[in-house]
PDB file of C-alpha atoms and ligand atoms in Angstrom:
ATOM      1  CA  MET P   1       0.088   0.265   0.123  1.00 97.00           C
ATOM      2  CA  LYS P   2       0.939   3.512  -0.980  1.00 98.00           C
ATOM      3  CA  VAL P   3      -0.507   6.407   1.220  1.00 98.00           C
ATOM      4  CA  ILE P   4      -0.135  10.213   0.922  1.00 98.00           C
ATOM      5  CA  ILE P   5      -0.530  12.440   3.861  1.00 98.00           C
ATOM      6  CA  SER P   6      -0.615  16.109   3.797  1.00 98.00           C
ATOM      7  CA  GLY P   7      -1.810  18.405   6.130  1.00 98.00           C
ATOM      8  CA  ASP P   8      -1.823  22.694   7.091  1.00 97.00           C
ATOM      9  CA  HIS P   9       0.569  25.010  10.148  1.00 96.00           C
ATOM     10  CA  ALA P  10      -2.744  23.480  12.264  1.00 96.00           C
ATOM     11  CA  GLY P  11      -2.318  19.914  11.776  1.00 95.00           C
ATOM     12  CA  MET P  12       1.772  19.031  12.420  1.00 96.00           C
ATOM     13  CA  THR P  13       1.492  16.993  15.236  1.00 96.00           C
ATOM     14  CA  ILE P  14      -0.664  14.768  14.333  1.00 97.00           C
ATOM     15  CA  ARG P  15       0.903  13.989  11.401  1.00 97.00           C
ATOM     16  CA  ASN P  16       4.487  13.709  12.284  1.00 97.00           C
ATOM     17  CA  GLU P  17       2.089  10.864  14.502  1.00 98.00           C
ATOM     18  CA  VAL P  18       0.614   9.500  11.448  1.00 98.00           C
ATOM     19  CA  LYS P  19       3.922   9.504   9.984  1.00 98.00           C
ATOM     20  CA  SER P  20       5.464   7.360  12.398  1.00 98.00           C
ATOM     21  CA  LEU P  21       3.223   4.883  12.705  1.00 98.00           C
ATOM     22  CA  LEU P  22       3.506   4.622   9.020  1.00 98.00           C
ATOM     23  CA  GLU P  23       7.819   4.344   9.498  1.00 98.00           C
ATOM     24  CA  GLU P  24       6.748   1.393  12.386  1.00 98.00           C
ATOM     25  CA  LYS P  25       4.790  -0.781   9.841  1.00 98.00           C
ATOM     26  CA  GLY P  26       6.912   0.013   6.936  1.00 98.00           C
ATOM     27  CA  ILE P  27       4.328   1.365   4.936  1.00 98.00           C
ATOM     28  CA  GLU P  28       5.072   3.610   1.866  1.00 98.00           C
ATOM     29  CA  PHE P  29       4.135   7.210   1.798  1.00 98.00           C
ATOM     30  CA  GLU P  30       4.625  10.565   0.796  1.00 98.00           C
ATOM     31  CA  ASP P  31       3.861  13.880   2.587  1.00 98.00           C
ATOM     32  CA  ILE P  32       2.878  16.811   0.761  1.00 98.00           C
ATOM     33  CA  GLY P  33       2.009  18.429   3.608  1.00 98.00           C
ATOM     34  CA  CYS P  34       2.940  22.016   4.382  1.00 97.00           C
ATOM     35  CA  SER P  35       6.555  23.534   6.329  1.00 92.00           C
ATOM     36  CA  CYS P  36       4.029  25.215   8.285  1.00 80.00           C
ATOM     37  CA  GLU P  37       6.478  28.088   9.254  1.00 80.00           C
ATOM     38  CA  THR P  38       3.329  30.363   8.581  1.00 92.00           C
ATOM     39  CA  SER P  39      -0.123  29.736   8.003  1.00 95.00           C
ATOM     40  CA  VAL P  40      -1.002  28.528   4.841  1.00 97.00           C
ATOM     41  CA  ASP P  41      -4.096  27.154   2.766  1.00 98.00           C
ATOM     42  CA  TYR P  42      -5.654  24.141   3.584  1.00 98.00           C
ATOM     43  CA  PRO P  43      -6.573  23.783   0.581  1.00 98.00           C
ATOM     44  CA  ASP P  44      -4.400  23.749  -1.464  1.00 98.00           C
ATOM     45  CA  TYR P  45      -2.420  21.156   0.435  1.00 98.00           C
ATOM     46  CA  ALA P  46      -6.268  18.519   0.243  1.00 98.00           C
ATOM     47  CA  LEU P  47      -7.020  18.898  -3.254  1.00 98.00           C
ATOM     48  CA  PRO P  48      -3.325  18.022  -4.689  1.00 98.00           C
ATOM     49  CA  ALA P  49      -3.045  14.849  -1.788  1.00 99.00           C
ATOM     50  CA  ALA P  50      -6.378  13.693  -3.845  1.00 99.00           C
ATOM     51  CA  LYS P  51      -5.826  13.875  -6.924  1.00 99.00           C
ATOM     52  CA  ARG P  52      -2.749  11.652  -6.216  1.00 98.00           C
ATOM     53  CA  VAL P  53      -4.913   9.207  -4.619  1.00 98.00           C
ATOM     54  CA  ALA P  54      -7.256   9.445  -7.771  1.00 98.00           C
ATOM     55  CA  ASN P  55      -5.341   8.783 -10.434  1.00 98.00           C
ATOM     56  CA  GLY P  56      -4.311   6.515  -8.975  1.00 98.00           C
ATOM     57  CA  GLU P  57      -0.335   7.484  -7.981  1.00 98.00           C
ATOM     58  CA  PHE P  58      -1.502   6.667  -4.715  1.00 98.00           C
ATOM     59  CA  ASP P  59      -4.135   3.924  -2.759  1.00 98.00           C
ATOM     60  CA  ARG P  60      -4.927   5.683   0.500  1.00 98.00           C
ATOM     61  CA  GLY P  61      -4.237   9.286   1.635  1.00 98.00           C
ATOM     62  CA  ILE P  62      -4.668  11.130   4.999  1.00 99.00           C
ATOM     63  CA  LEU P  63      -5.077  15.387   5.801  1.00 98.00           C
ATOM     64  CA  ILE P  64      -4.343  16.524   8.981  1.00 98.00           C
ATOM     65  CA  CYS P  65      -5.948  20.040   9.560  1.00 97.00           C
ATOM     66  CA  GLY P  66      -7.456  21.766  12.280  1.00 97.00           C
ATOM     67  CA  THR P  67     -10.917  20.083  12.432  1.00 98.00           C
ATOM     68  CA  GLY P  68     -10.515  17.816   9.372  1.00 98.00           C
ATOM     69  CA  ILE P  69     -13.198  19.992   7.969  1.00 98.00           C
ATOM     70  CA  GLY P  70     -11.488  22.485   5.694  1.00 98.00           C
ATOM     71  CA  MET P  71      -9.518  19.441   3.930  1.00 98.00           C
ATOM     72  CA  SER P  72     -12.267  16.982   4.344  1.00 98.00           C
ATOM     73  CA  ILE P  73     -14.232  19.384   1.910  1.00 98.00           C
ATOM     74  CA  ALA P  74     -11.705  20.245  -0.054  1.00 98.00           C
ATOM     75  CA  ALA P  75     -11.245  16.089  -1.607  1.00 98.00           C
ATOM     76  CA  ASN P  76     -13.960  15.464  -1.733  1.00 98.00           C
ATOM     77  CA  LYS P  77     -14.853  17.565  -4.744  1.00 98.00           C
ATOM     78  CA  VAL P  78     -12.039  15.361  -6.605  1.00 98.00           C
ATOM     79  CA  LYS P  79     -13.475  12.737  -8.632  1.00 98.00           C
ATOM     80  CA  GLY P  80     -12.952   9.448  -7.112  1.00 98.00           C
ATOM     81  CA  ILE P  81     -12.546  10.557  -3.882  1.00 98.00           C
ATOM     82  CA  ARG P  82     -14.236   9.600  -0.616  1.00 98.00           C
ATOM     83  CA  CYS P  83     -12.414  11.359   2.124  1.00 99.00           C
ATOM     84  CA  ALA P  84     -14.155  10.552   5.390  1.00 98.00           C
ATOM     85  CA  LEU P  85     -13.762  13.353   8.665  1.00 98.00           C
ATOM     86  CA  THR P  86     -12.895  10.899  11.315  1.00 98.00           C
ATOM     87  CA  HIS P  87     -11.811  11.717  15.161  1.00 98.00           C
ATOM     88  CA  ASP P  88     -13.156   8.526  16.646  1.00 98.00           C
ATOM     89  CA  VAL P  89     -12.043   4.502  16.290  1.00 98.00           C
ATOM     90  CA  TYR P  90     -15.106   3.652  15.736  1.00 98.00           C
ATOM     91  CA  SER P  91     -15.759   5.426  12.886  1.00 98.00           C
ATOM     92  CA  ALA P  92     -12.592   4.933  10.996  1.00 98.00           C
ATOM     93  CA  LYS P  93     -13.873   1.080  10.721  1.00 98.00           C
ATOM     94  CA  LEU P  94     -16.594   1.558   9.494  1.00 98.00           C
ATOM     95  CA  THR P  95     -15.743   3.936   6.327  1.00 98.00           C
ATOM     96  CA  ARG P  96     -13.724   0.876   5.040  1.00 98.00           C
ATOM     97  CA  GLN P  97     -16.133  -1.711   5.609  1.00 98.00           C
ATOM     98  CA  HIS P  98     -18.604   0.705   4.653  1.00 98.00           C
ATOM     99  CA  ASN P  99     -17.608   3.763   2.426  1.00 98.00           C
ATOM    100  CA  ASP P 100     -14.016   1.650   0.973  1.00 98.00           C
ATOM    101  CA  SER P 101     -12.475   5.068   1.837  1.00 98.00           C
ATOM    102  CA  ASN P 102     -10.078   6.093   0.176  1.00 98.00           C
ATOM    103  CA  MET P 103      -9.081   9.516   2.716  1.00 99.00           C
ATOM    104  CA  ILE P 104      -9.759  10.380   5.882  1.00 99.00           C
ATOM    105  CA  ALA P 105      -8.985  13.686   7.822  1.00 98.00           C
ATOM    106  CA  MET P 106      -8.970  14.031  11.467  1.00 98.00           C
ATOM    107  CA  GLY P 107      -8.175  17.899  12.863  1.00 98.00           C
ATOM    108  CA  GLU P 108      -5.469  18.260  15.470  1.00 97.00           C
ATOM    109  CA  ARG P 109      -7.337  21.006  17.038  1.00 98.00           C
ATOM    110  CA  VAL P 110     -10.303  18.449  17.895  1.00 98.00           C
ATOM    111  CA  ILE P 111      -8.421  14.955  19.398  1.00 98.00           C
ATOM    112  CA  GLY P 112      -5.390  13.837  20.297  1.00 98.00           C
ATOM    113  CA  PRO P 113      -1.705  12.273  19.023  1.00 98.00           C
ATOM    114  CA  GLY P 114      -2.666   8.981  20.857  1.00 98.00           C
ATOM    115  CA  LEU P 115      -6.103   8.511  18.828  1.00 98.00           C
ATOM    116  CA  ALA P 116      -5.084  10.122  15.797  1.00 98.00           C
ATOM    117  CA  ARG P 117      -2.915   7.083  15.791  1.00 98.00           C
ATOM    118  CA  GLU P 118      -5.454   4.264  16.655  1.00 98.00           C
ATOM    119  CA  ILE P 119      -8.060   5.788  14.285  1.00 98.00           C
ATOM    120  CA  ALA P 120      -5.104   6.187  11.320  1.00 98.00           C
ATOM    121  CA  GLU P 121      -4.416   2.846  12.018  1.00 98.00           C
ATOM    122  CA  VAL P 122      -7.303   0.899  12.256  1.00 98.00           C
ATOM    123  CA  TRP P 123      -8.165   2.453   9.157  1.00 98.00           C
ATOM    124  CA  LEU P 124      -4.859   1.171   7.640  1.00 98.00           C
ATOM    125  CA  GLU P 125      -5.802  -2.128   8.326  1.00 98.00           C
ATOM    126  CA  THR P 126      -9.775  -2.293   8.057  1.00 98.00           C
ATOM    127  CA  GLU P 127     -10.689  -3.963   3.970  1.00 98.00           C
ATOM    128  CA  PHE P 128     -13.990  -3.052   2.399  1.00 98.00           C
ATOM    129  CA  ASP P 129     -17.051  -4.804   3.059  1.00 98.00           C
ATOM    130  CA  GLY P 130     -18.458  -5.096  -0.352  1.00 97.00           C
ATOM    131  CA  GLY P 131     -21.478  -6.581  -1.007  1.00 96.00           C
ATOM    132  CA  ARG P 132     -25.071  -3.787  -0.841  1.00 97.00           C
ATOM    133  CA  HIS P 133     -22.121  -1.288   0.339  1.00 98.00           C
ATOM    134  CA  ALA P 134     -20.866  -2.207  -3.284  1.00 98.00           C
ATOM    135  CA  ASN P 135     -23.697  -1.245  -4.778  1.00 98.00           C
ATOM    136  CA  ARG P 136     -24.025   2.449  -2.601  1.00 98.00           C
ATOM    137  CA  ILE P 137     -20.533   3.368  -3.764  1.00 98.00           C
ATOM    138  CA  GLY P 138     -21.496   3.233  -7.601  1.00 98.00           C
ATOM    139  CA  LYS P 139     -24.660   5.304  -7.583  1.00 98.00           C
ATOM    140  CA  ILE P 140     -22.255   8.114  -5.830  1.00 98.00           C
ATOM    141  CA  ALA P 141     -20.049   7.609  -8.739  1.00 98.00           C
ATOM    142  CA  SER P 142     -22.861   7.635 -11.208  1.00 98.00           C
ATOM    143  CA  TYR P 143     -23.425  10.918 -10.247  1.00 98.00           C
ATOM    144  CA  GLU P 144     -20.396  11.981 -10.176  1.00 97.00           C
ATOM    145  CA  ASP P 145     -20.670  10.418 -13.692  1.00 97.00           C
ATOM    146  CA  GLU P 146     -23.084  12.550 -14.971  1.00 97.00           C
ATOM    147  CA  GLN P 147     -21.814  15.841 -13.892  1.00 93.00           C
TER     148      GLN P 147
HETATM  149  C1  RB5 Q   1      -6.352  26.422   9.885  1.00 88.12           C
HETATM  150  O1  RB5 Q   1      -6.476  27.586  11.298  1.00 88.12           O
HETATM  151  C2  RB5 Q   1      -8.113  26.115  10.108  1.00 88.12           C
HETATM  152  O2  RB5 Q   1      -8.584  26.543   9.450  1.00 88.12           O
HETATM  153  C3  RB5 Q   1      -7.760  24.734   9.050  1.00 88.12           C
HETATM  154  O3  RB5 Q   1      -7.198  24.113   9.760  1.00 88.12           O
HETATM  155  C4  RB5 Q   1      -8.863  23.668   9.046  1.00 88.12           C
HETATM  156  O4  RB5 Q   1      -8.646  23.754  10.527  1.00 88.12           O
HETATM  157  C5  RB5 Q   1      -9.738  23.790   8.278  1.00 88.12           C
HETATM  158  O5  RB5 Q   1     -10.729  23.093   8.053  1.00 88.12           O
END
Protein backbone atom coordinates (compact mmCIF):
# COMPACT_ATOMS: atom_id res chain seq x y z
CA MET A 1 0.00 0.00 0.00
CA LYS A 2 1.17 3.54 -0.82
CA VAL A 3 -0.13 6.40 1.30
CA ILE A 4 0.00 10.13 0.72
CA ILE A 5 -0.16 12.47 3.70
CA SER A 6 -0.85 16.16 3.68
CA GLY A 7 -1.72 18.87 6.12
CA ASP A 8 -1.62 22.54 6.93
CA HIS A 9 0.10 24.49 9.70
CA ALA A 10 -2.60 23.48 12.22
CA GLY A 11 -1.92 19.75 12.00
CA MET A 12 1.81 19.30 12.38
CA THR A 13 1.83 17.21 15.56
CA ILE A 14 -0.68 14.65 14.33
CA ARG A 15 0.96 14.55 10.91
CA ASN A 16 4.25 13.61 12.57
CA GLU A 17 2.49 10.99 14.70
CA VAL A 18 0.86 9.39 11.66
CA LYS A 19 4.18 9.41 9.83
CA SER A 20 5.87 7.59 12.69
CA LEU A 21 3.07 4.99 12.61
CA LEU A 22 3.60 4.44 8.89
CA GLU A 23 7.35 4.14 9.39
CA GLU A 24 6.84 1.56 12.15
CA LYS A 25 4.46 -0.43 9.97
CA GLY A 26 6.80 -0.23 6.97
CA ILE A 27 4.16 1.45 4.82
CA GLU A 28 5.48 3.50 1.92
CA PHE A 29 4.34 7.11 2.10
CA GLU A 30 4.94 10.62 0.85
CA ASP A 31 4.24 13.75 2.89
CA ILE A 32 3.26 16.76 0.76
CA GLY A 33 2.04 18.86 3.67
CA CYS A 34 3.36 22.31 4.43
CA SER A 35 6.59 22.89 6.24
CA CYS A 36 4.45 25.34 8.15
CA GLU A 37 6.51 28.20 9.49
CA THR A 38 3.58 30.39 8.49
CA SER A 39 -0.18 30.03 8.03
CA VAL A 40 -1.23 28.40 4.75
CA ASP A 41 -4.50 27.67 2.93
CA TYR A 42 -5.68 24.08 3.45
CA PRO A 43 -7.13 23.58 -0.08
CA ASP A 44 -3.63 24.04 -1.47
CA TYR A 45 -2.59 20.93 0.47
CA ALA A 46 -5.76 18.82 0.35
CA LEU A 47 -6.49 19.02 -3.39
CA PRO A 48 -3.05 17.88 -4.69
CA ALA A 49 -3.15 14.89 -2.32
CA ALA A 50 -6.69 13.98 -3.34
CA LYS A 51 -5.80 14.19 -7.05
CA ARG A 52 -2.90 11.80 -6.54
CA VAL A 53 -5.17 9.27 -4.83
CA ALA A 54 -7.83 9.70 -7.52
CA ASN A 55 -5.31 9.13 -10.33
CA GLY A 56 -4.09 5.90 -8.73
CA GLU A 57 -0.61 7.07 -7.80
CA PHE A 58 -1.46 6.39 -4.13
CA ASP A 59 -3.87 3.86 -2.64
CA ARG A 60 -4.91 5.99 0.32
CA GLY A 61 -4.52 9.50 1.68
CA ILE A 62 -4.50 11.02 5.16
CA LEU A 63 -5.21 14.73 5.66
CA ILE A 64 -4.66 16.71 8.82
CA CYS A 65 -5.64 20.28 9.57
CA GLY A 66 -7.11 22.11 12.58
CA THR A 67 -10.53 20.46 12.44
CA GLY A 68 -10.18 18.09 9.50
CA ILE A 69 -13.30 19.69 8.06
CA GLY A 70 -11.81 22.02 5.46
CA MET A 71 -9.49 19.40 4.07
CA SER A 72 -12.24 16.76 3.90
CA ILE A 73 -14.57 19.18 2.09
CA ALA A 74 -11.83 20.02 -0.43
CA ALA A 75 -10.80 16.39 -0.98
CA ASN A 76 -14.37 15.28 -1.61
CA LYS A 77 -14.60 17.72 -4.54
CA VAL A 78 -12.15 15.50 -6.45
CA LYS A 79 -13.88 12.84 -8.53
CA GLY A 80 -13.36 9.36 -7.10
CA ILE A 81 -12.45 10.52 -3.62
CA ARG A 82 -14.37 9.27 -0.61
CA CYS A 83 -12.81 11.19 2.28
CA ALA A 84 -14.17 10.56 5.77
CA LEU A 85 -13.79 13.00 8.63
CA THR A 86 -12.86 10.62 11.45
CA HIS A 87 -12.39 11.46 15.11
CA ASP A 88 -13.19 8.07 16.63
CA VAL A 89 -12.02 4.52 16.05
CA TYR A 90 -15.50 3.12 15.35
CA SER A 91 -16.05 5.53 12.45
CA ALA A 92 -12.58 4.80 11.11
CA LYS A 93 -13.43 1.09 10.96
CA LEU A 94 -16.92 1.55 9.54
CA THR A 95 -15.87 4.02 6.89
CA ARG A 96 -13.57 1.35 5.47
CA GLN A 97 -16.11 -1.48 5.78
CA HIS A 98 -19.10 0.44 4.43
CA ASN A 99 -17.79 3.41 2.44
CA ASP A 100 -14.49 2.07 1.11
CA SER A 101 -13.07 5.48 2.02
CA ASN A 102 -9.83 6.15 0.24
CA MET A 103 -8.95 9.17 2.38
CA ILE A 104 -9.50 10.30 5.95
CA ALA A 105 -9.19 13.72 7.49
CA MET A 106 -8.49 14.50 11.13
CA GLY A 107 -8.27 17.69 13.14
CA GLU A 108 -5.53 18.43 15.60
CA ARG A 109 -7.71 20.96 17.43
CA VAL A 110 -10.25 18.17 18.01
CA ILE A 111 -8.27 15.06 19.00
CA GLY A 112 -4.81 14.28 20.31
CA PRO A 113 -1.98 12.38 18.66
CA GLY A 114 -2.63 9.11 20.50
CA LEU A 115 -6.18 8.79 19.25
CA ALA A 116 -5.16 9.97 15.78
CA ARG A 117 -2.62 7.15 15.62
CA GLU A 118 -5.24 4.56 16.63
CA ILE A 119 -7.70 5.90 14.08
CA ALA A 120 -5.11 5.80 11.31
CA GLU A 121 -4.02 2.28 12.25
CA VAL A 122 -7.55 0.85 12.28
CA TRP A 123 -8.42 2.64 9.06
CA LEU A 124 -5.33 1.33 7.29
CA GLU A 125 -5.98 -2.26 8.44
CA THR A 126 -9.71 -2.55 7.77
CA GLU A 127 -10.98 -4.01 4.51
CA PHE A 128 -14.06 -2.97 2.53
CA ASP A 129 -17.03 -5.30 3.04
CA GLY A 130 -18.26 -4.98 -0.55
CA GLY A 131 -21.70 -6.46 -1.31
CA ARG A 132 -24.57 -4.04 -0.73
CA HIS A 133 -22.06 -1.34 0.16
CA ALA A 134 -20.44 -1.60 -3.27
CA ASN A 135 -23.84 -0.97 -4.82
CA ARG A 136 -24.26 2.18 -2.72
CA ILE A 137 -20.82 3.50 -3.60
CA GLY A 138 -21.64 2.77 -7.23
CA LYS A 139 -24.55 5.19 -6.98
CA ILE A 140 -22.20 7.95 -5.86
CA ALA A 141 -19.81 7.13 -8.71
CA SER A 142 -22.70 7.22 -11.19
CA TYR A 143 -23.67 10.66 -9.95
CA GLU A 144 -20.08 11.82 -10.41
CA ASP A 145 -20.09 10.47 -13.96
CA GLU A 146 -23.24 12.42 -14.77
CA GLN A 147 -21.66 15.73 -13.81
C1 LIG B 1 -6.66 26.90 10.02
O1 LIG B 1 -6.78 27.93 10.96
C2 LIG B 1 -7.92 26.05 9.99
O2 LIG B 1 -8.98 26.80 9.52
C3 LIG B 1 -7.72 24.81 9.17
O3 LIG B 1 -6.64 24.09 9.66
C4 LIG B 1 -8.88 23.84 9.15
O4 LIG B 1 -9.31 23.57 10.44
C5 LIG B 1 -9.98 24.17 8.26
O5 LIG B 1 -11.00 23.49 8.18
